CSV table of C-alpha atoms in Angstrom, one decimal:
chain,number,residue,atom,x,y,z
Z,1,MET,CA,196.3,133.9,126.4
Z,2,ALA,CA,194.3,134.9,123.2
Z,3,ARG,CA,193.1,132.2,120.9
Z,4,LYS,CA,193.6,132.5,117.1
Z,5,LEU,CA,190.3,132.2,115.5
Z,6,LEU,CA,189.9,130.6,112.0
Z,7,LYS,CA,187.7,132.0,109.2
Z,8,SER,CA,185.1,129.5,110.3
Z,9,GLY,CA,185.0,131.4,113.8
Z,10,LYS,CA,186.4,128.3,115.5
Z,11,SER,CA,189.8,128.2,117.4
Z,12,ALA,CA,192.5,126.0,116.2
Z,13,ASP,CA,192.0,123.7,119.2
Z,14,GLU,CA,188.4,123.3,118.4
Z,15,LYS,CA,188.9,122.5,114.8
Z,16,LEU,CA,191.6,119.9,115.7
Z,17,THR,CA,189.3,118.4,118.1
Z,18,GLU,CA,186.4,118.2,115.4
Z,19,GLN,CA,189.0,116.7,112.9
Z,20,ALA,CA,190.0,114.1,115.5
Z,21,THR,CA,186.4,113.1,116.1
Z,22,GLU,CA,185.6,112.7,112.5
Z,23,ILE,CA,188.9,110.7,111.8
Z,24,GLU,CA,187.7,108.4,114.7
Z,25,GLN,CA,184.1,108.1,113.0
Z,26,LEU,CA,185.6,107.4,109.5
Z,27,LYS,CA,187.9,104.7,111.1
Z,28,VAL,CA,184.9,103.0,112.5
Z,29,GLU,CA,183.0,103.4,109.3
Z,30,ASN,CA,185.9,102.1,107.2
Z,31,HIS,CA,186.2,99.1,109.5
Z,32,LEU,CA,182.5,98.3,108.9
Z,33,LEU,CA,182.6,98.7,105.2
Z,34,THR,CA,185.6,96.6,105.1
Z,35,ALA,CA,183.8,93.7,106.9
Z,36,LYS,CA,180.8,94.3,104.7
Z,37,HIS,CA,183.0,94.0,101.5
Z,38,GLU,CA,184.6,90.9,102.8
Z,39,ALA,CA,181.2,89.3,103.7
Z,40,SER,CA,180.3,90.1,100.0
Z,41,VAL,CA,183.2,88.6,98.5
Z,42,GLU,CA,182.7,85.3,100.4
Z,43,ARG,CA,179.2,85.3,99.4
Z,44,SER,CA,179.9,85.7,95.9
Z,45,ASP,CA,182.7,83.1,96.0
Z,46,PHE,CA,180.1,80.6,97.4
Z,47,VAL,CA,177.4,81.5,94.8
Z,48,GLU,CA,180.1,81.0,91.9
Z,49,GLU,CA,181.3,77.6,93.4
Z,50,LEU,CA,177.4,76.6,93.7
Z,51,ILE,CA,176.7,77.6,90.1
Z,52,ALA,CA,179.7,75.5,88.8
Z,53,GLU,CA,178.7,72.5,91.0
Z,54,LEU,CA,174.9,72.8,89.5
Z,55,ALA,CA,176.4,73.2,85.9
Z,56,MET,CA,178.5,70.0,86.5
Z,57,SER,CA,175.5,67.9,87.7
Z,58,VAL,CA,173.2,69.2,84.7
Z,59,TYR,CA,176.0,68.5,82.1
Z,60,GLN,CA,176.8,64.8,83.6
């Protein structure tokens, strides 16, 4: 059976395999970035609360 080559010189199966691998890598990266973002938001909330508490103690 002859394989049809794409303009890149790769077969459609090879291209699909590459895309599936890239998708999995992007999913992992997305998961890590989401976790980093959530941690950053939590830290920001903590700092905001800390500043509010300090301001309240200064102005008492």
